[in-house]
Amino acid sequence: MKTKNLCCFIFIFFVSFLSYARADGLSKDIFISNAWVQAMPSSQKISAAYMVITNNSPKEAILVSASSDIAATAEIHQMSEMNGMMNMAMAANVHVPAQGKVTLQPGGFHIMLINLKKPLNKGDIIPITLHFQDGSNITVNADVRGQ
Ligand SMILES: [Cu+2]
């Protein structure tokens, strides 16, 4: 009887540990650096956020969406050159390779902040939350730069 209880206890402990590990997911192995947002006057209702996403885990990390308190909507976009013209399109996700990194930068991937709730002044700090496919969420403080 005693052994059975102990087994139960170990089992419950193990299950809680697993669910904890799942909730925590990749977030402890993902580092965001150089996060910044383009400054915008109040007349402009959109801006873009850029950053470097480093994945130190042995598994690929997939960024599926983003959100921010300062914008009604945040979308993952990708700029690319098509017939000599820059073209911007929504991207379903951003794959960050295992032990690798992806740079979101002008001319490439970015997070489009749409319907800004306030002007973005140089020096402001903007929280942006990144949502990954495994359920991990990472909030980063981005600096407003430029203009
Ligand atoms: Cu865009």
Short mmCIF file of C-alpha atoms and ligand atoms in Angstrom, two decimals:
data_model
loop_
_atom_site.label_atom_id
_atom_site.label_comp_id
_atom_site.label_asym_id
_atom_site.label_seq_id
_atom_site.Cartn_x
_atom_site.Cartn_y
_atom_site.Cartn_z
CA MET A 1 0.00 0.00 0.00
CA LYS A 2 2.79 2.35 0.95
CA THR A 3 4.67 1.56 -2.24
CA LYS A 4 1.56 2.19 -4.30
CA ASN A 5 1.12 5.64 -2.75
CA LEU A 6 4.71 6.45 -3.41
CA CYS A 7 4.28 5.39 -7.04
CA CYS A 8 1.25 7.61 -7.31
CA PHE A 9 3.15 10.49 -5.81
CA ILE A 10 6.06 10.01 -8.20
CA PHE A 11 3.67 9.72 -11.12
CA ILE A 12 1.86 12.95 -10.19
CA PHE A 13 5.15 14.70 -9.65
CA PHE A 14 6.38 13.52 -13.05
CA VAL A 15 3.19 14.61 -14.82
CA SER A 16 3.34 18.06 -13.20
CA PHE A 17 6.96 18.33 -14.21
CA LEU A 18 6.09 17.46 -17.81
CA SER A 19 3.30 20.01 -18.01
CA TYR A 20 5.57 22.61 -16.46
CA ALA A 21 8.25 21.84 -19.03
CA ARG A 22 5.68 22.12 -21.81
CA ALA A 23 4.33 25.45 -20.56
CA ASP A 24 7.85 26.79 -20.32
CA GLY A 25 8.68 25.23 -23.68
CA LEU A 26 11.33 26.82 -25.80
CA SER A 27 11.15 30.19 -24.11
CA LYS A 28 14.16 29.56 -21.87
CA ASP A 29 16.29 28.80 -24.95
CA ILE A 30 15.17 31.75 -27.05
CA PHE A 31 16.82 35.13 -26.73
CA ILE A 32 15.68 38.33 -28.35
CA SER A 33 18.22 41.07 -28.96
CA ASN A 34 18.37 44.44 -30.69
CA ALA A 35 14.57 44.85 -30.61
CA TRP A 36 13.47 48.20 -32.00
CA VAL A 37 10.47 49.91 -33.53
CA GLN A 38 10.46 52.66 -36.15
CA ALA A 39 9.34 55.99 -34.63
CA MET A 40 6.12 57.36 -36.13
CA PRO A 41 4.34 60.72 -35.85
CA SER A 42 0.72 60.65 -34.64
CA SER A 43 -0.49 61.04 -38.25
CA GLN A 44 0.83 57.55 -39.05
CA LYS A 45 -1.11 54.56 -37.77
CA ILE A 46 1.37 51.84 -38.66
CA SER A 47 4.96 51.02 -37.83
CA ALA A 48 7.27 48.02 -37.90
CA ALA A 49 9.29 46.17 -35.27
CA TYR A 50 12.65 44.50 -35.86
CA MET A 51 14.85 42.21 -33.74
CA VAL A 52 17.22 39.28 -33.70
CA ILE A 53 15.70 35.97 -32.52
CA THR A 54 18.33 33.48 -31.33
CA ASN A 55 17.34 29.87 -30.72
CA ASN A 56 19.76 27.98 -28.48
CA SER A 57 17.59 24.87 -28.30
CA PRO A 58 18.15 21.66 -30.31
CA LYS A 59 14.68 22.15 -31.85
CA GLU A 60 13.50 24.56 -34.51
CA ALA A 61 11.38 27.42 -33.09
CA ILE A 62 8.48 28.76 -35.14
CA LEU A 63 7.20 32.28 -34.52
CA VAL A 64 3.50 32.19 -35.40
CA SER A 65 2.20 35.58 -34.25
CA ALA A 66 2.92 38.68 -32.22
CA SER A 67 0.93 41.18 -30.19
CA SER A 68 1.45 44.53 -28.52
CA ASP A 69 -0.62 46.77 -26.27
CA ILE A 70 0.21 49.75 -28.45
CA ALA A 71 -1.36 48.38 -31.65
CA ALA A 72 -4.78 46.89 -32.40
CA THR A 73 -3.13 44.30 -34.64
CA ALA A 74 0.37 42.92 -35.12
CA GLU A 75 1.20 40.86 -38.20
CA ILE A 76 4.30 39.02 -39.36
CA HIS A 77 5.32 40.47 -42.72
CA GLN A 78 8.08 39.84 -45.17
CA MET A 79 9.54 42.29 -47.66
CA SER A 80 11.03 40.81 -50.77
CA GLU A 81 12.21 42.06 -54.12
CA MET A 82 10.05 41.13 -57.07
CA ASN A 83 10.87 42.36 -60.59
CA GLY A 84 13.06 45.07 -59.10
CA MET A 85 10.28 46.32 -56.81
CA MET A 86 10.04 45.85 -53.07
CA ASN A 87 6.96 43.91 -52.18
CA MET A 88 5.46 43.36 -48.71
CA ALA A 89 3.33 40.35 -47.85
CA MET A 90 1.99 38.67 -44.73
CA ALA A 91 4.06 35.69 -43.65
CA ALA A 92 2.42 32.75 -41.89
CA ASN A 93 5.42 32.27 -39.61
CA VAL A 94 9.15 32.67 -39.14
CA HIS A 95 11.26 29.52 -38.72
CA VAL A 96 14.23 29.97 -36.40
CA PRO A 97 16.56 27.01 -36.92
CA ALA A 98 17.86 24.94 -33.99
CA GLN A 99 21.06 26.55 -32.66
CA GLY A 100 20.51 29.36 -35.12
CA LYS A 101 19.04 32.82 -35.48
CA VAL A 102 16.86 34.95 -37.69
CA THR A 103 17.11 38.71 -38.03
CA LEU A 104 13.94 40.71 -38.53
CA GLN A 105 15.19 43.81 -40.34
CA PRO A 106 14.15 46.50 -42.83
CA GLY A 107 13.86 44.82 -46.25
CA GLY A 108 13.08 41.39 -44.74
CA PHE A 109 10.91 39.94 -42.01
CA HIS A 110 9.28 42.43 -39.63
CA ILE A 111 6.36 42.69 -37.26
CA MET A 112 3.87 45.17 -38.63
CA LEU A 113 2.10 47.15 -35.91
CA ILE A 114 -1.26 48.20 -37.30
CA ASN A 115 -3.71 50.80 -35.93
CA LEU A 116 -1.31 52.33 -33.43
CA LYS A 117 -2.99 53.55 -30.27
CA LYS A 118 -0.42 56.32 -29.68
CA PRO A 119 2.43 58.08 -31.49
CA LEU A 120 5.77 56.28 -31.25
CA ASN A 121 8.40 58.74 -30.07
CA LYS A 122 12.12 58.10 -30.21
CA GLY A 123 13.23 56.74 -26.83
CA ASP A 124 9.88 55.14 -25.95
CA ILE A 125 9.95 51.51 -24.83
CA ILE A 126 7.32 49.31 -26.46
CA PRO A 127 6.50 45.82 -25.14
CA ILE A 128 5.93 43.25 -27.87
CA THR A 129 4.94 39.65 -27.18
CA LEU A 130 6.07 36.90 -29.52
CA HIS A 131 3.98 33.74 -29.72
CA PHE A 132 5.69 30.50 -30.75
CA GLN A 133 4.10 27.35 -32.15
CA ASP A 134 4.91 25.28 -29.05
CA GLY A 135 2.85 27.67 -26.91
CA SER A 136 5.77 29.69 -25.53
CA ASN A 137 5.33 33.44 -25.29
CA ILE A 138 8.20 35.87 -24.95
CA THR A 139 7.72 39.57 -24.21
CA VAL A 140 10.47 41.88 -25.32
CA ASN A 141 10.92 45.61 -24.67
CA ALA A 142 11.67 47.30 -27.98
CA ASP A 143 13.28 50.77 -28.24
CA VAL A 144 11.66 53.28 -30.53
CA ARG A 145 14.35 54.56 -32.90
CA GLY A 146 14.69 57.07 -35.72
CA GLN A 147 12.96 60.34 -36.68
CU CU B 1 4.79 45.13 -43.17
#
